[in-house]
PDB file of C-alpha atoms in Angstrom:
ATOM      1  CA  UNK A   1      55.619 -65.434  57.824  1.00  0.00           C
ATOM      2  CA  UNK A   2      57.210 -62.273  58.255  1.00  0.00           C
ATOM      3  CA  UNK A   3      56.139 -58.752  57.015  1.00  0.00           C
ATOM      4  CA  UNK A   4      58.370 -58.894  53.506  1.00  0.00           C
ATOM      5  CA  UNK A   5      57.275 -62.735  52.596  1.00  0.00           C
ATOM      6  CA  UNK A   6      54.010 -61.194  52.434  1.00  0.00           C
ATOM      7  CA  UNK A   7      54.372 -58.115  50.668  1.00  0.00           C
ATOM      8  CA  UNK A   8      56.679 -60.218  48.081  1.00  0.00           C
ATOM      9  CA  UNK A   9      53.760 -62.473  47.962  1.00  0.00           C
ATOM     10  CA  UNK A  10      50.933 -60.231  47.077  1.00  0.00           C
ATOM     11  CA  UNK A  11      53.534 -58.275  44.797  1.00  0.00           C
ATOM     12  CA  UNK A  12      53.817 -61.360  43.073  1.00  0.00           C
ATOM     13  CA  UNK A  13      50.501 -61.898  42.423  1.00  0.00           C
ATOM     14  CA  UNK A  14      49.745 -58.126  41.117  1.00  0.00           C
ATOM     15  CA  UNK A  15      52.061 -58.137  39.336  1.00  0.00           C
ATOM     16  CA  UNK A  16      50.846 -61.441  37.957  1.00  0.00           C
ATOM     17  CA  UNK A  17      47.693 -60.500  37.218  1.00  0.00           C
ATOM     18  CA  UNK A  18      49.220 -57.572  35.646  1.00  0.00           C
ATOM     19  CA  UNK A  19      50.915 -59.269  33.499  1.00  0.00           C
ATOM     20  CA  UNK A  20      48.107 -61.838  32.561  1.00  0.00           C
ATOM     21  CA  UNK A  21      45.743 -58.898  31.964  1.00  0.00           C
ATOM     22  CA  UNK A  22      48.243 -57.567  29.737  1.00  0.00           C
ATOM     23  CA  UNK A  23      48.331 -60.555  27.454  1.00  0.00           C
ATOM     24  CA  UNK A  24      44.680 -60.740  27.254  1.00  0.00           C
ATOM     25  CA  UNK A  25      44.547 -57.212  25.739  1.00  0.00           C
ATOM     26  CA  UNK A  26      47.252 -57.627  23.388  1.00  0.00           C
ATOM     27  CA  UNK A  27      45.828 -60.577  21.969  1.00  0.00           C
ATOM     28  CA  UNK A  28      42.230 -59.075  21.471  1.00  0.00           C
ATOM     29  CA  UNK A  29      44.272 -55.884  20.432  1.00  0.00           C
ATOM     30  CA  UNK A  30      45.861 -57.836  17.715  1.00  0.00           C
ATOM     31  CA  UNK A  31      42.718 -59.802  16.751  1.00  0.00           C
ATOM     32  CA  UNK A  32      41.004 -56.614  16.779  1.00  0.00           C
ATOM     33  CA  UNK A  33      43.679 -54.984  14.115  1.00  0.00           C
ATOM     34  CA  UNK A  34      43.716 -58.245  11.993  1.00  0.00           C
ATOM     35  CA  UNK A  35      39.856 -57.616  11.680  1.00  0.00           C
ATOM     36  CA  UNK A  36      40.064 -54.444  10.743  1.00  0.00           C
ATOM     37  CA  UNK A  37      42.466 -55.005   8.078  1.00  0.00           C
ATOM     38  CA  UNK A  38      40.103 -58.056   6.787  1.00  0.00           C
ATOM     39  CA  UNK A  39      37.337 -54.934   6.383  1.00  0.00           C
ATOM     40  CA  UNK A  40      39.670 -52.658   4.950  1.00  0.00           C
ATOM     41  CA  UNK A  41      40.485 -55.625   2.159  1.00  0.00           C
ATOM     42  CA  UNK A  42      37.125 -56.254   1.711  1.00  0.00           C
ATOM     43  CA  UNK A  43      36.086 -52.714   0.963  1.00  0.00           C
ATOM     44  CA  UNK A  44      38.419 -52.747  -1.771  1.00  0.00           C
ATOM     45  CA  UNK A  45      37.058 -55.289  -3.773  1.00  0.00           C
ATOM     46  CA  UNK A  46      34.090 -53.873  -3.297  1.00  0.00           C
ATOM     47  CA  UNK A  47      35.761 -50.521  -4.650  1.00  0.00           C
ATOM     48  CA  UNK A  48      37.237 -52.332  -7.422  1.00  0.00           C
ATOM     49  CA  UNK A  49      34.336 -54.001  -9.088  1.00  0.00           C
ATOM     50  CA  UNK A  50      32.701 -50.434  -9.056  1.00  0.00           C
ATOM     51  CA  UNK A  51      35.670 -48.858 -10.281  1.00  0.00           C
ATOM     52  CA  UNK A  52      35.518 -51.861 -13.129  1.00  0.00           C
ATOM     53  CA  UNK A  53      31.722 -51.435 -13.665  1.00  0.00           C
ATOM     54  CA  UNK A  54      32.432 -47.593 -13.661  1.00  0.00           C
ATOM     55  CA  UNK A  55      34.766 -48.365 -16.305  1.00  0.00           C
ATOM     56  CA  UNK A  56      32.607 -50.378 -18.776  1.00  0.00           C
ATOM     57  CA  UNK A  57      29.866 -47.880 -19.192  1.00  0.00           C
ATOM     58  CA  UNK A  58      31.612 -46.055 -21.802  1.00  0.00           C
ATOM     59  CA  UNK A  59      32.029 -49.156 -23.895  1.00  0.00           C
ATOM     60  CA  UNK A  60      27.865 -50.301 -23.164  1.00  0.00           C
ATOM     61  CA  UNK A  61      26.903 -46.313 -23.800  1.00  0.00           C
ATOM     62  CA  UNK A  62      28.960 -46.261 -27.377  1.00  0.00           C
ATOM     63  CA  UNK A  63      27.643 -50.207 -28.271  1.00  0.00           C
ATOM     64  CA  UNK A  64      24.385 -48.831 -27.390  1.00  0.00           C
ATOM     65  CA  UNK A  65      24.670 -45.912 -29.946  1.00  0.00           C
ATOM     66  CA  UNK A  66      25.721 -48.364 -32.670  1.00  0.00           C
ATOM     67  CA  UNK A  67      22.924 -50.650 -32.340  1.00  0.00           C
ATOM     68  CA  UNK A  68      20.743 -47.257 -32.074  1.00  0.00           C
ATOM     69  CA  UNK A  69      22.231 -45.938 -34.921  1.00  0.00           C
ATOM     70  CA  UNK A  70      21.572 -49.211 -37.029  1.00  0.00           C
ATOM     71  CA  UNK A  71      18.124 -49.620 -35.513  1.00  0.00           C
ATOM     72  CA  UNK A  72      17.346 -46.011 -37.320  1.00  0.00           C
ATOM     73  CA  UNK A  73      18.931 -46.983 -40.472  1.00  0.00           C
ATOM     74  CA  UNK A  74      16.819 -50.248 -40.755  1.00  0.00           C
ATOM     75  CA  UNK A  75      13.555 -48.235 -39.723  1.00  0.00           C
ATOM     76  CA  UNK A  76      14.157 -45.492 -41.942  1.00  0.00           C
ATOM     77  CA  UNK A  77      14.415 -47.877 -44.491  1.00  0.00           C
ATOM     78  CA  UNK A  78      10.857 -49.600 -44.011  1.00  0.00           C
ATOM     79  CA  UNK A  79       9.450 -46.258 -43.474  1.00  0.00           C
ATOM     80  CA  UNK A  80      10.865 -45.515 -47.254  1.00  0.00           C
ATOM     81  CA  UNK A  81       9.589 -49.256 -48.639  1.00  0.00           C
ATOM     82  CA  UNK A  82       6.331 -48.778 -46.978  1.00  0.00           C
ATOM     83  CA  UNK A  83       5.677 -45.353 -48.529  1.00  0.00           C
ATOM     84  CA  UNK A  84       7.069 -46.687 -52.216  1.00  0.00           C
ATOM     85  CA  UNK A  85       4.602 -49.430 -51.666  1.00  0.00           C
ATOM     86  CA  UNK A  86       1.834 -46.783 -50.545  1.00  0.00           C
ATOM     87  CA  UNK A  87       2.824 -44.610 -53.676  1.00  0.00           C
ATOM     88  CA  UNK A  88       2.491 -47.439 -56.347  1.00  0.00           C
ATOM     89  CA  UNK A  89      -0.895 -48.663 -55.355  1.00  0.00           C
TER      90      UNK A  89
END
């Protein structure tokens, strides 16, 4: 073998493994990216059903106030019976 076969030989095989080794990181790169975009998907549903629960507190604070409100009524109203029934004994 002669001085060029050689070189051409190991050039061939850096450039090779080059090449291989190039491959392998593009394919973890792109694994790597499709992961992150899984996460990133993720976090938003996670940011939606707070946004969502965020958004129903308004309706459970006023339903709350309603049923408050009618809870008074109803105990005023005992508290008036029970001093009518007080007052005629």
């Amino acid at each position: 073998m002669d001085k060029n076969t050689e070189i051409r030989i190991v050039a061939g095989i850096l450039f090779a493994l080059h090449f291989f080794n190039f491959l392998w990181l593009n394919a973890h790169y792109n694994a790597m990216v499709t992961h992150e975009e899984s996460v990133q998907a993720a976090w938003s549903q996670v940011e939606n059903q707070y946004q969502r629960r965020a958004d129903l507190i308004p309706t459970l604070v006023a339903l709350f106030e309603r049923y408050a409100a009618r809870e008074m009524k109803t105990f005023e109203e005992v508290a008036e019976a029970c001093t009518r029934a007080a007052s005629s004994v």
